[in-house]
Amino acid sequence: MNADSKSTSTPATGDRPFTRMMRQGKLRQLCSGGAFLLVALGSLVAGPTPSRSQDIPTAPSFVDDFTSFDRARWYIADGWANGKYQNCIWSKRQVKLSNGMLTLGFEKQKVKDRDFACGEVQSKQRFGYGTYEARMKTDSGSGINASFFTYIGPTDKQPWDEIDFEVLTKDTSKVQVNAYIAGKGNNEKVVDVAGGTDKAFNDYAFVWEKDRLRWYVNGELVNTITDPAKLPSHAQKIFFSLWGSNTMKEWLGPFSDPGRKLTLQVDRIAFTALGQPCQFPESLACSIK
């Protein structure tokens, strides 16, 4: 693979597994493989640095437009599923870079005991208060979840905190936002995405501060949490994932074989720490207060 070329379309590879708990309603399960190999490549991960404007350590601000695949930043999930509910196995072959675009795939492919293969990437570093922005486009299909979120949990010896954008692609006119604090959720809100998540690229962002958490879709504020009991307080890793389920029918809709490869395309991801200048002209961090 030539991960430094925008014209390549080849699997990227990772080097360090990390587990995330997933849910059905309030239920989450730990994934099965490689949960504790968290030290082997510690030398590749810069330690967190405190910001003067916050009291949660954070990795530095960054913008990634996927001109190349930054192996020091991203780990690719490969070879396991997060639980029995997931009908696919994470596969590095479902993570590709082409023409400045990160693409995660979901397609029929027998892997171990599952009939489908799916893609996920996660950051190696942890991030704290600041503005998180992703520009992405989903596919459509019942029984599928396309996600941009942050998460930390027990496999990193931390409480389970999480901040979500989840497109349940049974209905691409909407996106679900959510937050988990010490494993407790019930903060879901489903909001409209004008034109649909699958028809064009849309900008999804959240601004995480000590006293509030705000979600934005295409620059418009769609949800705010200010209750201290519902605000995450631990630095988290950034994830993109595309997966399916045969059993989560109430939440994701009934699954049926789409008969083709589905994709989640990510054009850009950025994190701007609080108190830092915005990093590109379209950034939400340039305009909000």
Tab-separated table of C-alpha atoms in Angstrom:
chain	number	residue	atom	x	y	z
A	1	MET	CA	0.000	0.000	0.000
A	2	ASN	CA	1.052	3.553	-0.688
A	3	ALA	CA	-0.792	5.444	2.030
A	4	ASP	CA	0.842	8.720	1.069
A	5	SER	CA	-0.892	9.035	-2.284
A	6	LYS	CA	-4.329	10.512	-2.777
A	7	SER	CA	-4.845	8.248	-5.765
A	8	THR	CA	-4.507	4.963	-3.908
A	9	SER	CA	-7.459	2.796	-2.994
A	10	THR	CA	-5.947	0.126	-0.796
A	11	PRO	CA	-6.482	-1.212	2.723
A	12	ALA	CA	-4.860	0.781	5.498
A	13	THR	CA	-3.451	-1.123	8.436
A	14	GLY	CA	-3.320	-0.538	12.149
A	15	ASP	CA	-1.092	-1.754	14.920
A	16	ARG	CA	-2.897	-1.508	18.242
A	17	PRO	CA	-6.396	-2.753	19.135
A	18	PHE	CA	-8.801	-0.939	21.411
A	19	THR	CA	-12.220	-2.072	22.574
A	20	ARG	CA	-15.401	-0.097	22.760
A	21	MET	CA	-18.674	-1.057	24.431
A	22	MET	CA	-21.753	-0.878	22.234
A	23	ARG	CA	-25.397	-0.780	23.182
A	24	GLN	CA	-28.829	-2.049	22.549
A	25	GLY	CA	-30.840	0.460	24.491
A	26	LYS	CA	-28.750	0.629	27.673
A	27	LEU	CA	-26.878	-2.640	27.011
A	28	ARG	CA	-23.277	-2.683	25.885
A	29	GLN	CA	-20.823	-5.534	25.549
A	30	LEU	CA	-17.058	-5.606	25.455
A	31	CYS	CA	-15.509	-6.681	22.214
A	32	SER	CA	-13.650	-9.955	22.233
A	33	GLY	CA	-10.228	-9.513	20.705
A	34	GLY	CA	-6.991	-7.786	21.663
A	35	ALA	CA	-8.438	-5.694	24.452
A	36	PHE	CA	-5.338	-5.179	26.476
A	37	LEU	CA	-2.521	-4.711	23.953
A	38	LEU	CA	-2.454	-1.041	24.822
A	39	VAL	CA	1.221	-0.549	25.539
A	40	ALA	CA	3.051	-2.145	22.630
A	41	LEU	CA	3.199	0.988	20.487
A	42	GLY	CA	3.015	3.583	23.196
A	43	SER	CA	6.074	5.230	21.738
A	44	LEU	CA	3.997	6.209	18.681
A	45	VAL	CA	1.454	8.110	20.747
A	46	ALA	CA	2.354	11.513	22.066
A	47	GLY	CA	1.375	12.054	25.665
A	48	PRO	CA	-1.532	14.359	26.455
A	49	THR	CA	-0.784	17.991	27.113
A	50	PRO	CA	-2.844	20.276	29.330
A	51	SER	CA	-4.499	23.371	27.899
A	52	ARG	CA	-4.647	26.620	29.807
A	53	SER	CA	-8.379	26.840	29.068
A	54	GLN	CA	-9.312	23.445	30.506
A	55	ASP	CA	-8.577	20.941	33.231
A	56	ILE	CA	-8.798	17.762	31.139
A	57	PRO	CA	-5.506	16.827	29.426
A	58	THR	CA	-5.788	16.723	25.651
A	59	ALA	CA	-3.781	15.836	22.586
A	60	PRO	CA	-3.078	18.843	20.331
A	61	SER	CA	-5.447	20.389	17.800
A	62	PHE	CA	-5.304	18.873	14.323
A	63	VAL	CA	-6.983	18.797	10.913
A	64	ASP	CA	-6.897	15.634	8.796
A	65	ASP	CA	-8.163	15.848	5.209
A	66	PHE	CA	-6.941	12.313	4.438
A	67	THR	CA	-4.467	13.370	1.792
A	68	SER	CA	-2.473	10.571	3.415
A	69	PHE	CA	-3.175	8.037	6.140
A	70	ASP	CA	-1.508	9.101	9.386
A	71	ARG	CA	-0.579	5.833	11.088
A	72	ALA	CA	0.609	7.679	14.183
A	73	ARG	CA	-2.891	9.158	14.569
A	74	TRP	CA	-5.220	6.306	13.553
A	75	TYR	CA	-5.662	2.668	14.509
A	76	ILE	CA	-7.775	0.378	12.283
A	77	ALA	CA	-9.993	-2.225	13.959
A	78	ASP	CA	-9.364	-5.664	12.481
A	79	GLY	CA	-10.374	-9.223	13.291
A	80	TRP	CA	-13.132	-9.023	15.891
A	81	ALA	CA	-16.694	-7.857	16.560
A	82	ASN	CA	-17.869	-5.742	19.477
A	83	GLY	CA	-20.498	-8.279	20.519
A	84	LYS	CA	-22.924	-10.932	19.358
A	85	TYR	CA	-25.398	-8.282	18.227
A	86	GLN	CA	-22.975	-7.105	15.519
A	87	ASN	CA	-23.407	-9.085	12.298
A	88	CYS	CA	-19.995	-8.153	10.895
A	89	ILE	CA	-16.326	-8.484	11.779
A	90	TRP	CA	-14.090	-5.413	11.744
A	91	SER	CA	-11.770	-5.739	8.765
A	92	LYS	CA	-8.819	-3.591	7.722
A	93	ARG	CA	-9.842	-4.289	4.130
A	94	GLN	CA	-12.965	-2.218	4.720
A	95	VAL	CA	-10.878	0.888	5.441
A	96	LYS	CA	-9.538	2.603	2.323
A	97	LEU	CA	-8.001	5.882	1.291
A	98	SER	CA	-8.675	7.258	-2.175
A	99	ASN	CA	-8.496	10.756	-3.665
A	100	GLY	CA	-8.348	12.492	-0.310
A	101	MET	CA	-11.258	10.503	1.131
A	102	LEU	CA	-11.391	7.988	3.963
A	103	THR	CA	-13.969	5.315	3.139
A	104	LEU	CA	-15.314	2.687	5.515
A	105	GLY	CA	-17.127	-0.258	3.964
A	106	PHE	CA	-19.787	-2.808	4.882
A	107	GLU	CA	-20.180	-5.753	2.544
A	108	LYS	CA	-21.083	-9.417	2.388
A	109	GLN	CA	-17.922	-11.338	3.131
A	110	LYS	CA	-17.585	-14.393	5.336
A	111	VAL	CA	-15.175	-13.578	8.155
A	112	LYS	CA	-14.922	-16.014	11.047
A	113	ASP	CA	-18.477	-16.613	12.280
A	114	ARG	CA	-20.060	-13.566	10.579
A	115	ASP	CA	-21.412	-13.138	7.072
A	116	PHE	CA	-20.326	-9.512	6.668
A	117	ALA	CA	-17.174	-7.408	7.024
A	118	CYS	CA	-17.226	-3.793	8.248
A	119	GLY	CA	-14.891	-0.884	8.930
A	120	GLU	CA	-13.819	1.219	11.899
A	121	VAL	CA	-10.986	3.629	12.687
A	122	GLN	CA	-10.154	5.156	16.031
A	123	SER	CA	-7.609	7.695	17.174
A	124	LYS	CA	-4.631	6.602	19.218
A	125	GLN	CA	-4.628	9.809	21.221
A	126	ARG	CA	-7.251	11.161	23.611
A	127	PHE	CA	-8.849	14.567	23.306
A	128	GLY	CA	-10.530	16.869	25.807
A	129	TYR	CA	-12.556	20.073	25.683
A	130	GLY	CA	-12.824	21.657	22.279
A	131	THR	CA	-14.576	21.612	18.902
A	132	TYR	CA	-14.846	18.309	17.036
A	133	GLU	CA	-15.829	18.480	13.352
A	134	ALA	CA	-16.386	15.815	10.701
A	135	ARG	CA	-17.514	16.209	7.107
A	136	MET	CA	-19.029	12.958	5.906
A	137	LYS	CA	-21.561	11.201	3.720
A	138	THR	CA	-23.405	7.995	4.555
A	139	ASP	CA	-25.048	5.276	2.523
A	140	SER	CA	-28.609	4.058	3.116
A	141	GLY	CA	-29.952	0.737	4.338
A	142	SER	CA	-31.981	-0.704	7.203
A	143	GLY	CA	-30.114	-2.352	10.055
A	144	ILE	CA	-26.970	-0.229	9.608
A	145	ASN	CA	-25.251	2.348	11.849
A	146	ALA	CA	-22.843	4.984	10.469
A	147	SER	CA	-21.125	6.826	13.313
A	148	PHE	CA	-18.809	9.674	14.256
A	149	PHE	CA	-18.220	9.729	17.996
A	150	THR	CA	-15.765	9.962	20.859
A	151	TYR	CA	-15.398	7.306	23.538
A	152	ILE	CA	-13.306	6.155	26.487
A	153	GLY	CA	-14.004	3.260	28.812
A	154	PRO	CA	-12.894	0.380	31.028
A	155	THR	CA	-10.345	-1.050	28.592
A	156	ASP	CA	-8.353	2.157	29.101
A	157	LYS	CA	-9.022	1.974	32.849
A	158	GLN	CA	-11.376	4.933	32.590
A	159	PRO	CA	-15.102	5.433	33.220
A	160	TRP	CA	-17.265	5.038	30.125
A	161	ASP	CA	-17.830	8.513	28.634
A	162	GLU	CA	-19.043	9.062	25.067
A	163	ILE	CA	-20.332	11.742	22.682
A	164	ASP	CA	-22.196	10.596	19.555
A	165	PHE	CA	-23.398	11.362	16.088
A	166	GLU	CA	-25.095	8.204	14.801
A	167	VAL	CA	-26.877	7.920	11.471
A	168	LEU	CA	-29.298	5.006	11.560
A	169	THR	CA	-29.362	4.655	7.814
A	170	LYS	CA	-32.861	3.207	7.749
A	171	ASP	CA	-33.794	6.924	7.718
A	172	THR	CA	-31.143	9.145	6.185
A	173	SER	CA	-33.156	12.299	6.823
A	174	LYS	CA	-32.027	12.293	10.466
A	175	VAL	CA	-29.078	11.823	12.792
A	176	GLN	CA	-29.159	10.803	16.446
A	177	VAL	CA	-27.010	12.706	18.955
A	178	ASN	CA	-26.270	11.327	22.388
A	179	ALA	CA	-23.898	11.377	25.346
A	180	TYR	CA	-22.952	8.740	27.899
A	181	ILE	CA	-21.516	9.655	31.296
A	182	ALA	CA	-20.096	6.917	33.522
A	183	GLY	CA	-22.021	4.432	31.379
A	184	LYS	CA	-25.361	6.212	31.702
A	185	GLY	CA	-27.111	7.439	28.565
A	186	ASN	CA	-30.727	8.431	27.994
A	187	ASN	CA	-29.601	11.707	26.416
A	188	GLU	CA	-30.688	10.798	22.890
A	189	LYS	CA	-32.130	13.325	20.489
A	190	VAL	CA	-32.972	12.701	16.828
A	191	VAL	CA	-32.509	15.769	14.608
A	192	ASP	CA	-33.161	16.504	10.958
A	193	VAL	CA	-30.452	16.647	8.298
A	194	ALA	CA	-31.726	18.785	5.433
A	195	GLY	CA	-31.310	16.998	2.118
A	196	GLY	CA	-30.331	13.722	3.786
A	197	THR	CA	-27.126	12.200	5.092
A	198	ASP	CA	-26.692	10.136	1.903
A	199	LYS	CA	-27.290	12.722	-0.822
A	200	ALA	CA	-24.383	15.043	-0.084
A	201	PHE	CA	-21.611	15.668	2.416
A	202	ASN	CA	-22.748	17.219	5.675
A	203	ASP	CA	-20.836	18.834	8.522
A	204	TYR	CA	-21.322	17.334	11.975
A	205	ALA	CA	-19.734	19.027	14.978
A	206	PHE	CA	-19.914	19.184	18.724
A	207	VAL	CA	-18.377	21.656	21.117
A	208	TRP	CA	-17.449	20.131	24.465
A	209	GLU	CA	-16.810	22.477	27.364
A	210	LYS	CA	-16.681	21.965	31.106
A	211	ASP	CA	-20.141	23.451	31.638
A	212	ARG	CA	-21.962	22.553	28.398
A	213	LEU	CA	-22.042	20.280	25.375
A	214	ARG	CA	-23.452	21.485	22.044
A	215	TRP	CA	-24.130	19.583	18.803
A	216	TYR	CA	-24.270	21.234	15.363
A	217	VAL	CA	-25.376	20.008	11.926
A	218	ASN	CA	-24.184	22.118	8.991
A	219	GLY	CA	-23.428	24.964	11.366
A	220	GLU	CA	-26.870	24.974	13.010
A	221	LEU	CA	-27.183	24.288	16.744
A	222	VAL	CA	-29.374	21.191	17.207
A	223	ASN	CA	-28.895	20.191	20.852
A	224	THR	CA	-27.396	21.489	24.100
A	225	ILE	CA	-26.726	19.830	27.457
A	226	THR	CA	-25.814	21.913	30.508
A	227	ASP	CA	-26.762	19.573	33.372
A	228	PRO	CA	-23.440	18.837	35.137
A	229	ALA	CA	-24.546	15.244	35.736
A	230	LYS	CA	-24.867	14.721	31.966
A	231	LEU	CA	-21.523	16.163	30.889
A	232	PRO	CA	-18.539	13.922	30.110
A	233	SER	CA	-15.392	14.636	32.095
A	234	HIS	CA	-12.735	12.278	30.694
A	235	ALA	CA	-10.556	12.688	27.607
A	236	GLN	CA	-11.732	10.442	24.777
A	237	LYS	CA	-10.659	8.849	21.504
A	238	ILE	CA	-12.249	9.742	18.154
A	239	PHE	CA	-14.030	7.022	16.172
A	240	PHE	CA	-15.657	6.473	12.789
A	241	SER	CA	-17.499	3.198	12.238
A	242	LEU	CA	-19.936	1.473	9.903
A	243	TRP	CA	-21.606	-1.718	11.116
A	244	GLY	CA	-24.826	-3.730	11.038
A	245	SER	CA	-27.006	-5.859	13.298
A	246	ASN	CA	-29.564	-8.594	12.777
A	247	THR	CA	-30.989	-8.196	16.286
A	248	MET	CA	-31.276	-4.456	17.030
A	249	LYS	CA	-34.457	-4.145	14.997
A	250	GLU	CA	-36.207	-1.614	17.217
A	251	TRP	CA	-33.290	0.800	17.051
A	252	LEU	CA	-31.655	0.183	13.666
A	253	GLY	CA	-34.594	-1.339	11.795
A	254	PRO	CA	-34.753	-4.888	10.404
A	255	PHE	CA	-31.575	-5.900	8.614
A	256	SER	CA	-31.633	-7.232	5.080
A	257	ASP	CA	-28.687	-7.953	2.817
A	258	PRO	CA	-28.219	-4.721	0.809
A	259	GLY	CA	-26.874	-6.726	-2.116
A	260	ARG	CA	-24.001	-4.280	-2.575
A	261	LYS	CA	-21.173	-2.686	-0.661
A	262	LEU	CA	-22.270	0.179	1.612
A	263	THR	CA	-19.934	3.022	2.520
A	264	LEU	CA	-19.302	5.823	4.975
A	265	GLN	CA	-17.132	8.520	3.391
A	266	VAL	CA	-15.176	10.984	5.527
A	267	ASP	CA	-13.760	14.043	3.803
A	268	ARG	CA	-12.286	15.756	6.861
A	269	ILE	CA	-11.971	15.492	10.631
A	270	ALA	CA	-10.699	18.250	12.912
A	271	PHE	CA	-10.238	18.887	16.603
A	272	THR	CA	-9.643	22.425	17.880
A	273	ALA	CA	-8.799	22.664	21.568
A	274	LEU	CA	-10.547	25.372	23.576
A	275	GLY	CA	-8.681	28.635	23.437
A	276	GLN	CA	-6.887	27.727	20.205
A	277	PRO	CA	-7.466	29.586	16.905
A	278	CYS	CA	-9.673	28.000	14.247
A	279	GLN	CA	-7.710	25.931	11.754
A	280	PHE	CA	-9.566	26.293	8.439
A	281	PRO	CA	-11.990	28.932	7.110
A	282	GLU	CA	-15.129	26.774	7.271
A	283	SER	CA	-14.458	25.646	10.826
A	284	LEU	CA	-17.225	26.082	13.360
A	285	ALA	CA	-14.505	27.180	15.792
A	286	CYS	CA	-14.126	30.374	13.718
A	287	SER	CA	-17.637	31.591	14.442
A	288	ILE	CA	-19.046	30.229	17.696
A	289	LYS	CA	-18.577	31.632	21.171
